[in-house]
Structure formats: structure tokens, C-alpha cells
Amino acid sequence: MDIKKEYERWLASATADDGVTKELREMDDAAIEDSFYRNLAFGTGGLRGVIGAGTNRMNVYTVAKASQGLADYLNKNDTQPSVVIGYDSRIKSDVFARVAAGVFAANGIKVHIWPTLTPVPTVSFAIRYLHASAGVMVTASHNPSKYNGYKVYGADGCQITSKAAKEILSEIEKLDIFADVKSMNFDAAMSGGTVAYIEDAVMTAFVSEVKNQSVLFGDEVDKNIAIVYSPLNGAGLVPVTRVLQEMGYTNISVVKEQEQPDGNFPTCPYPNPEIKEAMALGVEYAGKCRADLLLATDPDCDRVGIAVKDSNGEYVLLSGNETGILLLDYICSQRAKHDKMPANPVMFKTIVTMDLAERIATHYGVETSNVLTGFKFIGEQIGRLEKQGRVSDYVFGFEESYGYLTGSYVRDKDGVNGAAMICEMFAYYQTRGIRLLDKLNELYEEYGYCLNTLHSFEFAGSAGFAKMQAIMKKFRGEVGVGYSFAGKKCQTLLDYSLGLDDLPKSDVLKYLLEDSCSIVVRPSGTEPKLKVYISVSAPTKENAEEIEKMITGELDEYFM
């Protein structure tokens, strides 16, 4: 691509009144290069990028072009295609959703759009409920406010497969971003009936499915636990509070500064419940309210983080791995207790999620299936069970990045479901005088202590992209079987770029070390980052932290 020539073309052709033209006129040479050095990548996660002008940015033109490519793909593969569209609280999410709807309508595709912002799992649910051909969710999940994205789902409610992504990308690449995109005014499309708002009954059906995931099976619990909830200025407020209240949890306080949708995320610049700073205001509120439990969901409400009190009354944040193994054990123990375990139960987790979960699952006779990073791969596995007539065998799925799902009613992680199940688990144990942290320590005592950490290294721009590729090449060339980290030799190297265990090929390396330790290195699929996951099994927490620190120090030289 001739960067300067493409910039000049945009300057002459971009006429939409959305700030693009103004930004183009104010760009210096460095900004032009970063905004135009490539087309925003489209893959199994759809699009994700910084909001702004240019081919490497999220704007009405790149969204419209992606929508046209998806429309062409659907019209080739479906006689009467339809699409579900949802959006969250991010900057321009509602604008991009309406732009996409207008493109689909102009291509003769029926559009079902949620009338207000809504969580990711409701798009997956509505696709299946309305028998749509595909779905689009406008969101950048937990990224900073300057990002937005465009996630694409198939007719099964799962994020699109690699094969579908390649075919859609092929359609997108045929298009000129200005000359080949059909569009229709959103209001005109609504008036003509090509675009319609999704009815309240669909949300009610979704809420009903979430409530049906309870595994109390008649056990009594005190539902008057004091809960503080933060939607982190995202889409979770209405559905999460509705579900909890309908399930009987009415002692709920909401963090006021983070209650209403706001794509600027003024109190948490990185609105991710994995991040301590994003949870800080919620912890403060919990202290003031003397809450038993703090919940927070990310902007598109597919992830949920929690904090609980320790024996000194101080609030402790739990990791996604810790919450996941607690939920797994609770669900399995309740099913076993009430004879509700399916004949051939299975649990899904990602390859970077705590391996301790597999030991817990085995204890209950539950098979563990490991998949690539990304909940879409768990969704695919649920779909395979359904095709085999075994969907009732699905017990639980989770990933270390705070994503959980207990049912097959959607094919993506669900923060609404996660919040409901966490509250139920917490209430169950508290009613029986058990602190959640004590239960966690009980699991460690029974199955062994395991420490999992995540380290991210950011490489922005075109130079950063090249450096990430060079680092992955260096790992493949220098680090293999026999190589030692913190004195622990690598016993097995799993290079998922080769397509291991019937999984799709992916640029991921996993090093299985001695003493049940492991390291995973992979580029992020949604951000300009390399991610390193370290898992250390040890007799005590202190031993594990010491080993993890040594491994981290030895890895640092690869990212300089």
C-alpha cells in the first residue's frame, strides 16, 4: 500500500460527519504512517483497533467495509440471511452498530438489533433464539477507551471459525472502501422493516436461561448477602441486577461513579476486572457498605471479577483461575451430591488456564478438554457436543481471563451467568459458615498449591509488530526441550502453530517444565502485545512465588 497516496484518497473521499475529515487534516507524517501502514486486521475475533481515521483504525468506513464483506459472504451462503447486532457503552459503539445495520439492510439482509446497549452473550443468545445467520457485537471488551471492535458470530452463536474468517476476509479484500460499499439510512431501513428492534421477550428468555443454571437443587441459602456491584460504566447494569434480584439477591449496592454507561471510563482507564486499579473504587465501596462480596463486570459484560473478605476483614481480589476452580468444585460437588451429574461429564478450559482445574475435574469423574486461548474455542466444543447429542454432558467452561459459562444456551463467556453463579456459590458457603478464601485454601491443600501469573509486553505500531514476530522466532529457535527456567528443565515443547491435538493452528508456544510447571508465550489476538503465562506448582505459596520470580527474571531478556 502506498501510504501517502491512500491518505490523500481518504482526505478527498471521506465525507461522513464523524470527525474523520478533521483528524485527517491534522495528521503529521508519523500519524499518517501509523493510521495507514496496513488495513485493520480481520480474523476470528473480527476487527479491533484504535478509534480514528485511516485504514488501521476503527471508523465508519472500516466498519462499513467489513459489514459489506460479511454481507457478501452471507448472501453467497444463505438464501434468506439475517443478522443480530448488539453494542456496548464504548465510544461510537451505537454509531458503528447503526452503520453496520444500514449496510446489511442495503444488501437485502434482515437485521435484528438490540434497542439499547447489551452484553456480548445476549448477541450469541439472540442468534440462536431468532435463528439468524450471523451476529455482530460492537465492542472492544476490556481494552482502554480509545479502542473499539467488531466481533462476528456464526449461526451457531459461536464466534466465527478460522475458515469462515478467511472467507469473509476474502470478500472484504475485494472491496474498495469508498466505491464498493452499499449503505442505507438506519431510520429508513427501520421504517421499511428491513431493520427491527429485538423484542423484550428475547431478553426475558435470556434471563430465564441464566436463572436456570442454579445448582442448589433445593438446598437452602441465605440470599441476603451484602453485594456491591460495578458494571465499570459498561453494559452489565440492567441484566446483572435484574437476574440477581429475580433470583432473590436484593441486598445490592451499585458503585455510583461506575453505574451508568460511559465509554470514557473516567474512574478506570483500563476497564478490566483483572486489573487491581479497575477494582479499587469497588473495594472502597465494599468497605463503606460492609459488603460480603464485590462483583465487577467488564464493559461488554462477558467477564466478571470478585473480591471477598479475609479473616481480618480485608478485601482480597481473586484471580480468574481461583474463581474458576472454586466454581468448578462447587458445581461438581452439588451435582454429585444431588445425583445430577451427567453420564459422561466434560469440562472445557483453555491451555493457559490453571492445570489444577483438571485435577479437580478428575476427582469428580469429569473429563477435561483443553482448547486454544479464547472462549470461542470452548463455544465450538459445546457445539460439537450438541451435534453428538451430548450437550447435556457439558458441566462447565472457563478461562483464566475471568470468563465463565455453566450452560449451553450461549456459546460465549457470560458475565451475567458468572455473576449469578458466584453469588449463589458465595451464599451457599456463607450460609454454612465457610469463607470463600477458606474454601480456596482447602482446594489447595487437597490438590496442591498452584500459582498462575500473566505478564504482558506491549509493542505498538509497525515496528512493534515486526519486533513481536522476531521475538516469537527467537523463542522457536533458541528455547526447546532440555532448556531450563529457574532450574526446571523443559520436558515437552508444544508448538500450536503446527496444529496440535486437532486444534486449529495458532502462534502459541507452551513449555511443559519439570514439577508440573509451565510457560506459555503467545501474541495477543486483540492488542499489540506479547503475553506470557507462567504456572508454578509448589508445596507452598511462598515457594511458588520464589520460583515464578526466577522464571520471570530469566524471560525478561527475550523481551528487551
XYZ file of C-alpha atoms in Angstrom:
560
model
C 0.000 0.000 0.000
C 1.268 3.481 -0.919
C 0.634 5.143 2.455
C 0.781 8.734 1.248
C -1.430 8.040 -1.764
C -4.049 6.251 0.345
C -4.014 9.096 2.860
C -4.651 11.617 0.085
C -7.502 9.459 -1.227
C -9.120 9.391 2.197
C -8.683 13.139 2.523
C -10.574 13.591 -0.742
C -13.231 10.894 -0.229
C -14.096 10.767 3.490
C -17.166 12.965 3.753
C -19.043 11.496 6.745
C -19.553 13.985 9.550
C -17.936 11.923 12.293
C -14.618 13.704 12.878
C -12.655 11.630 10.363
C -12.021 14.511 7.952
C -10.876 16.826 10.739
C -8.480 14.217 12.086
C -7.068 13.552 8.620
C -6.301 17.210 8.109
C -4.442 17.425 11.426
C -2.224 14.352 10.929
C 1.558 14.642 10.854
C 3.745 12.150 8.984
C 4.078 9.772 11.939
C 0.310 9.694 12.479
C -0.285 9.089 8.769
C 2.083 6.118 8.747
C 0.553 4.505 11.845
C -3.004 5.050 10.585
C -2.389 3.743 7.061
C 0.526 1.269 7.138
C -1.949 -1.629 6.977
C -5.628 -2.481 6.864
C -7.117 -3.177 10.276
C -6.747 -6.938 10.647
C -9.879 -9.075 10.325
C -9.771 -12.537 11.884
C -11.733 -14.914 14.092
C -12.143 -12.033 16.551
C -13.398 -9.726 13.797
C -11.909 -6.241 13.965
C -10.370 -4.413 16.910
C -8.360 -1.214 16.937
C -7.974 2.389 17.987
C -10.869 4.677 17.062
C -9.840 7.210 14.441
C -9.231 7.957 10.773
C -7.417 5.585 8.447
C -7.306 2.001 7.229
C -5.725 0.832 10.511
C -8.413 2.412 12.665
C -11.986 1.787 13.768
C -14.238 4.269 11.963
C -17.481 4.295 9.977
C -15.629 3.389 6.773
C -13.714 0.365 8.086
C -16.869 -0.831 9.874
C -18.948 -0.391 6.703
C -16.373 -2.217 4.569
C -16.257 -5.155 6.996
C -20.058 -5.233 7.026
C -20.181 -5.265 3.216
C -17.731 -8.165 3.126
C -19.813 -10.050 5.684
C -22.986 -9.247 3.732
C -21.458 -10.613 0.519
C -20.377 -13.746 2.355
C -23.858 -14.267 3.831
C -25.635 -13.689 0.524
C -23.417 -16.323 -1.096
C -24.076 -18.885 1.625
C -27.680 -18.277 2.703
C -30.883 -17.806 0.697
C -32.541 -15.575 3.314
C -29.777 -14.291 5.598
C -30.390 -12.341 8.782
C -28.082 -10.740 11.319
C -28.284 -9.892 15.025
C -26.455 -6.730 16.128
C -25.518 -5.650 19.650
C -23.288 -2.941 21.069
C -21.833 -1.845 24.386
C -21.036 1.510 26.029
C -17.859 2.295 24.121
C -17.306 5.487 22.175
C -19.146 5.242 18.829
C -20.444 1.721 19.562
C -24.018 2.802 18.832
C -22.882 4.673 15.705
C -20.955 1.685 14.353
C -23.888 -0.640 15.100
C -26.249 1.551 13.050
C -23.729 1.865 10.215
C -23.442 -1.923 10.074
C -27.239 -2.286 10.143
C -27.538 0.157 7.232
C -25.053 -1.824 5.149
C -26.786 -5.147 5.806
C -30.171 -3.615 5.020
C -28.871 -2.190 1.746
C -27.774 -5.715 0.811
C -31.226 -7.175 1.478
C -30.282 -8.789 4.784
C -32.776 -8.728 7.644
C -31.354 -7.065 10.766
C -32.378 -7.725 14.378
C -30.736 -5.064 16.555
C -30.878 -4.726 20.310
C -32.640 -1.408 21.103
C -30.094 -0.435 23.754
C -26.615 -1.442 24.831
C -26.368 -5.055 25.900
C -23.831 -7.714 26.984
C -21.950 -9.888 24.493
C -23.730 -13.128 25.468
C -27.125 -11.671 24.529
C -25.968 -11.488 20.899
C -24.956 -15.151 20.958
C -28.292 -15.986 22.593
C -30.402 -13.932 20.165
C -28.730 -15.506 17.113
C -29.867 -18.938 18.253
C -33.258 -17.781 19.574
C -34.134 -15.907 16.360
C -32.456 -18.455 14.040
C -30.268 -15.763 12.496
C -27.427 -16.428 10.068
C -24.830 -14.376 11.924
C -24.268 -11.788 14.608
C -22.170 -8.688 15.177
C -21.193 -7.249 18.554
C -19.622 -3.799 18.531
C -17.192 -3.858 21.448
C -13.533 -3.847 22.370
C -14.206 -5.861 25.526
C -11.874 -4.684 28.314
C -9.479 -2.554 26.224
C -8.821 1.124 27.077
C -11.360 3.721 25.932
C -9.520 4.624 22.711
C -10.362 1.157 21.289
C -13.443 -0.301 19.710
C -14.114 -3.509 17.822
C -16.449 -5.601 15.688
C -16.924 -9.240 16.740
C -18.610 -11.611 14.299
C -20.637 -14.684 15.228
C -21.927 -17.573 13.148
C -25.398 -19.124 13.021
C -24.464 -21.410 15.923
C -23.897 -18.445 18.248
C -20.127 -19.025 18.327
C -17.545 -16.544 17.155
C -16.670 -17.358 13.561
C -14.227 -20.150 12.794
C -10.867 -19.625 11.116
C -12.343 -20.958 7.861
C -15.270 -18.515 7.930
C -12.962 -15.635 8.896
C -10.742 -16.343 5.876
C -13.731 -16.447 3.531
C -15.163 -13.202 4.935
C -11.737 -11.564 4.731
C -11.522 -12.649 1.086
C -14.801 -10.822 0.417
C -13.604 -7.739 2.322
C -10.345 -7.576 0.379
C -12.226 -7.422 -2.945
C -13.826 -4.135 -1.934
C -12.842 -0.546 -2.417
C -13.643 1.135 0.893
C -15.361 4.095 -0.800
C -16.712 2.765 -4.109
C -17.996 -0.727 -3.306
C -19.927 -0.387 -0.050
C -23.732 -0.260 -0.201
C -25.491 1.598 2.580
C -28.915 2.681 3.719
C -30.047 5.256 6.248
C -30.785 3.479 9.547
C -34.131 5.199 10.153
C -35.234 4.478 6.570
C -34.305 0.830 6.995
C -36.314 0.721 10.227
C -39.319 2.283 8.520
C -39.043 -0.198 5.650
C -38.929 -3.154 8.007
C -35.506 -4.444 6.967
C -34.160 -3.454 10.380
C -36.154 -4.213 13.535
C -35.515 -3.887 17.247
C -35.293 -7.125 19.206
C -38.332 -7.556 21.447
C -38.193 -7.617 25.260
C -39.312 -11.257 25.233
C -35.884 -12.284 23.933
C -34.122 -10.651 26.887
C -36.616 -12.275 29.255
C -35.819 -15.664 27.705
C -32.092 -14.992 28.171
C -32.606 -14.045 31.822
C -34.660 -17.202 32.347
C -31.858 -19.372 30.969
C -29.309 -17.715 33.255
C -31.518 -18.333 36.300
C -31.980 -21.968 35.262
C -28.234 -22.580 35.728
C -28.603 -22.748 39.508
C -27.251 -25.946 41.084
C -28.846 -25.503 44.502
C -31.345 -28.263 43.675
C -33.467 -27.297 46.683
C -30.661 -26.525 49.135
C -31.441 -23.533 51.349
C -29.178 -20.485 51.319
C -29.317 -17.014 52.860
C -29.706 -14.704 49.884
C -29.453 -11.550 51.976
C -25.688 -11.397 51.450
C -24.473 -7.822 51.005
C -23.292 -7.398 47.413
C -21.518 -4.423 45.858
C -21.633 -4.459 42.061
C -19.846 -2.365 39.450
C -20.586 -2.558 35.709
C -17.406 -0.465 35.143
C -19.504 2.007 33.104
C -20.436 -0.785 30.712
C -23.431 -2.836 29.611
C -23.931 -5.032 32.668
C -26.034 -2.871 34.972
C -29.565 -3.790 33.864
C -29.158 -7.517 33.094
C -26.924 -8.332 36.079
C -29.072 -6.556 38.664
C -32.239 -7.954 37.073
C -31.003 -11.545 37.231
C -29.720 -11.235 40.791
C -32.926 -9.620 42.022
C -35.123 -12.203 40.313
C -33.015 -14.922 41.935
C -33.651 -13.369 45.351
C -30.478 -11.339 45.944
C -31.871 -7.910 46.829
C -29.159 -6.509 49.129
C -27.254 -4.998 46.204
C -25.380 -1.673 46.129
C -24.012 -0.291 42.863
C -20.804 1.764 42.582
C -22.313 5.114 41.597
C -19.365 6.509 39.652
C -19.260 3.352 37.532
C -23.005 2.736 37.281
C -24.011 4.485 34.067
C -22.647 3.671 30.592
C -19.654 5.862 29.717
C -17.152 4.913 27.035
C -14.545 7.246 28.524
C -14.340 5.075 31.650
C -13.419 8.090 33.810
C -12.646 6.162 37.008
C -10.888 3.163 35.436
C -8.896 3.960 32.279
C -8.285 0.239 31.766
C -11.772 -1.186 32.471
C -10.741 -4.763 33.098
C -11.700 -6.613 36.297
C -8.373 -8.428 36.002
C -6.657 -5.144 36.862
C -6.362 -4.130 40.514
C -6.821 -0.429 39.715
C -10.142 -1.079 37.955
C -11.441 -2.769 41.116
C -10.130 -0.139 43.548
C -13.270 2.017 43.705
C -15.437 -1.063 44.134
C -13.257 -2.259 47.019
C -13.630 1.191 48.604
C -17.420 0.976 48.263
C -17.459 -2.544 49.662
C -15.646 -1.319 52.738
C -18.096 1.531 53.281
C -21.096 -0.780 52.785
C -19.531 -3.610 54.802
C -20.308 -5.807 51.857
C -19.750 -9.542 51.852
C -18.937 -9.739 48.158
C -17.739 -7.368 45.416
C -18.578 -8.099 41.767
C -17.420 -6.190 38.690
C -18.098 -6.902 35.023
C -16.146 -5.501 32.078
C -17.756 -3.082 29.558
C -19.331 -5.784 27.364
C -20.194 -7.890 30.418
C -18.632 -11.171 29.415
C -16.051 -11.176 32.226
C -16.549 -10.868 35.960
C -14.073 -10.255 38.780
C -14.638 -10.536 42.515
C -13.243 -9.563 45.911
C -14.048 -11.226 49.243
C -13.046 -10.591 52.854
C -10.248 -12.459 54.578
C -10.169 -13.381 58.272
C -9.072 -9.822 59.132
C -11.942 -8.233 57.235
C -9.691 -7.001 54.421
C -10.890 -7.396 50.830
C -8.878 -9.780 48.678
C -9.157 -9.921 44.878
C -9.434 -13.399 43.424
C -7.878 -14.270 40.081
C -9.884 -15.723 37.226
C -8.185 -19.059 37.833
C -9.096 -19.043 41.526
C -12.725 -18.102 40.902
C -12.868 -20.693 38.131
C -11.651 -23.609 40.244
C -13.997 -22.577 43.066
C -16.952 -22.582 40.664
C -15.860 -25.875 39.129
C -15.638 -27.557 42.525
C -18.951 -26.054 43.705
C -20.842 -27.094 40.569
C -19.384 -30.599 40.553
C -19.920 -31.154 44.271
C -23.554 -30.030 44.038
C -24.227 -32.220 41.017
C -22.590 -35.193 42.723
C -24.447 -34.546 45.987
C -27.848 -34.399 44.275
C -27.135 -37.131 41.707
C -27.341 -34.596 38.871
C -24.017 -35.399 37.217
C -24.447 -36.449 33.559
C -23.280 -39.875 32.451
C -20.208 -38.596 30.584
C -19.493 -35.152 32.032
C -16.946 -32.853 30.409
C -15.323 -29.570 31.360
C -13.544 -27.245 28.931
C -10.690 -24.880 29.694
C -8.037 -23.068 27.676
C -4.410 -24.200 27.508
C -3.306 -21.153 29.564
C -5.838 -21.808 32.334
C -4.732 -23.358 35.630
C -3.952 -27.067 35.227
C -5.140 -27.626 38.796
C -8.675 -27.496 37.387
C -8.024 -30.803 35.635
C -7.173 -32.490 38.941
C -10.413 -31.215 40.475
C -12.443 -32.376 37.477
C -10.833 -35.821 37.605
C -11.781 -36.154 41.277
C -15.447 -35.865 40.280
C -15.126 -38.121 37.239
C -15.345 -35.183 34.833
C -13.303 -35.270 31.629
C -11.186 -32.185 30.872
C -10.719 -30.946 27.319
C -8.120 -28.225 26.709
C -8.605 -25.733 23.881
C -6.737 -22.766 22.456
C -6.887 -19.380 24.149
C -10.207 -17.671 23.521
C -13.671 -18.645 24.694
C -14.773 -19.135 21.085
C -12.961 -22.478 21.169
C -14.973 -23.527 24.223
C -18.109 -22.466 22.343
C -17.084 -24.634 19.403
C -16.654 -27.642 21.687
C -20.132 -27.145 23.164
C -21.441 -27.076 19.591
C -19.689 -30.373 18.840
C -21.305 -31.946 21.893
C -24.674 -30.727 20.658
C -24.144 -32.333 17.242
C -23.270 -35.599 19.002
C -26.453 -35.418 21.092
C -24.331 -34.891 24.222
C -24.870 -31.233 25.059
C -26.231 -32.195 28.495
C -22.761 -33.622 29.292
C -21.335 -30.090 29.387
C -20.718 -29.151 33.012
C -18.570 -26.010 32.976
C -16.173 -23.973 30.855
C -13.767 -21.254 31.931
C -10.626 -19.353 31.068
C -8.081 -17.604 33.250
C -9.127 -14.186 31.930
C -12.299 -14.145 34.071
C -14.624 -15.849 31.604
C -17.140 -18.477 32.794
C -20.129 -20.368 31.394
C -22.269 -23.049 33.035
C -24.842 -23.753 30.307
C -25.186 -24.295 26.577
C -27.774 -21.545 25.990
C -24.987 -19.294 24.645
C -21.647 -20.091 23.021
C -19.510 -17.366 24.592
C -18.464 -16.466 28.106
C -21.225 -14.794 30.072
C -20.636 -12.232 32.822
C -24.325 -12.281 33.760
C -24.195 -16.045 34.314
C -20.829 -15.708 36.047
C -22.159 -13.086 38.467
C -25.232 -15.183 39.286
C -23.260 -18.385 39.898
C -20.634 -16.596 42.001
C -23.353 -15.088 44.210
C -25.010 -18.495 44.586
C -21.721 -20.188 45.471
C -20.823 -17.447 47.940
C -24.254 -17.583 49.603
C -24.113 -21.389 49.799
C -20.803 -21.405 51.631
C -21.558 -18.400 53.845
C -24.829 -19.982 54.958
C -22.738 -22.929 56.144
C -20.153 -20.736 57.886
C -17.447 -21.185 55.245
C -15.422 -18.248 53.925
C -14.691 -18.429 50.212
C -10.966 -17.938 50.873
C -11.026 -20.831 53.319
C -12.669 -22.990 50.659
C -9.961 -21.963 48.190
C -7.224 -22.903 50.659
C -8.985 -26.216 51.211
C -8.727 -26.910 47.475
C -5.015 -26.067 47.518
C -4.451 -28.379 50.472
C -6.262 -31.216 48.721
C -4.893 -30.813 45.191
C -1.622 -28.904 45.716
C -0.775 -25.202 45.512
C -0.606 -23.670 42.038
C 0.390 -20.111 41.122
C -0.538 -18.713 37.711
C 0.608 -15.292 36.528
C 0.281 -13.291 33.325
C 2.888 -10.858 32.006
C 2.146 -8.601 29.013
C 4.719 -6.804 26.861
C 3.417 -4.055 24.570
C 4.848 -3.368 21.099
C 2.935 -0.587 19.360
C 2.944 0.390 15.683
C 4.511 -1.239 12.650
C 7.934 -1.519 14.301
C 6.372 -3.178 17.322
C 4.555 -5.701 15.151
C 7.847 -6.687 13.500
C 9.571 -6.991 16.888
C 6.854 -9.325 18.193
C 7.364 -11.599 15.204
C 11.132 -11.563 15.807
C 10.693 -12.500 19.467
C 8.458 -15.463 18.629
C 11.043 -16.578 16.053
C 13.764 -16.316 18.683
C 11.808 -18.494 21.118
C 11.299 -21.137 18.440
C 14.963 -21.072 17.512
C 16.573 -20.991 20.948
C 14.191 -22.434 23.550
C 13.276 -26.112 23.378
C 13.329 -29.440 25.193
C 16.151 -29.515 27.737
C 16.219 -25.733 28.169
C 15.927 -24.744 31.843
C 13.955 -21.977 33.544
C 14.688 -21.467 37.253
C 16.483 -24.815 37.211
C 13.449 -26.654 35.838
C 14.081 -28.340 32.507
C 11.624 -28.215 29.657
C 10.351 -31.764 29.183
C 7.918 -31.090 26.352
C 7.507 -28.270 23.835
C 4.048 -27.801 22.347
C 4.110 -25.621 19.242
C 0.475 -24.982 18.364
C 1.426 -23.391 15.033
C 1.716 -26.996 13.848
C -1.927 -27.766 14.663
C -1.682 -29.996 17.746
C -4.426 -32.131 19.338
C -6.849 -31.491 16.471
C -6.828 -27.779 17.363
C -6.555 -25.013 14.740
C -3.039 -23.781 14.026
C -2.135 -20.890 16.302
C 1.022 -18.899 17.048
C 1.364 -20.271 20.601
C 4.255 -21.996 22.368
C 3.770 -23.986 25.582
C 6.751 -25.282 27.546
C 5.986 -28.105 29.989
C 8.660 -27.969 32.686
C 9.615 -30.321 35.485
C 7.472 -30.456 38.651
C 4.195 -29.593 36.867
C 5.294 -26.081 35.905
C 4.698 -24.490 32.509
C 5.226 -21.376 30.395
C 3.047 -20.208 27.502
C 4.121 -17.480 25.069
C 1.718 -16.023 22.504
C 0.900 -12.764 20.703
C -2.424 -11.230 21.746
C -5.149 -11.561 19.144
C -6.682 -8.203 20.043
C -3.868 -5.905 21.230
C -0.259 -5.133 20.192
C 1.112 -7.292 22.995
C 3.016 -10.484 23.645
C 1.622 -12.425 26.577
C 3.475 -14.835 28.837
C 1.594 -17.185 31.174
C 3.595 -18.809 33.965
C 2.217 -21.709 36.006
C 4.129 -22.952 39.056
C 3.162 -25.894 41.260
C 4.926 -25.957 44.630
C 4.406 -27.120 48.224
C 3.627 -23.586 49.443
C 2.624 -20.187 48.093
C 5.991 -18.758 49.145
C 7.901 -21.461 47.239
C 5.767 -20.869 44.137
C 6.265 -17.094 44.237
C 10.040 -17.520 44.543
C 10.173 -19.869 41.543
C 7.855 -17.631 39.494
C 10.081 -14.615 40.201
C 13.141 -16.501 38.976
C 11.379 -17.619 35.782
C 10.165 -14.065 35.114
C 13.684 -12.688 35.502
C 15.095 -15.220 33.049
C 12.351 -14.496 30.496
C 12.818 -10.714 30.589
C 15.905 -10.814 28.353
C 13.789 -12.096 25.460
C 11.556 -9.018 25.540
C 14.167 -6.274 25.751
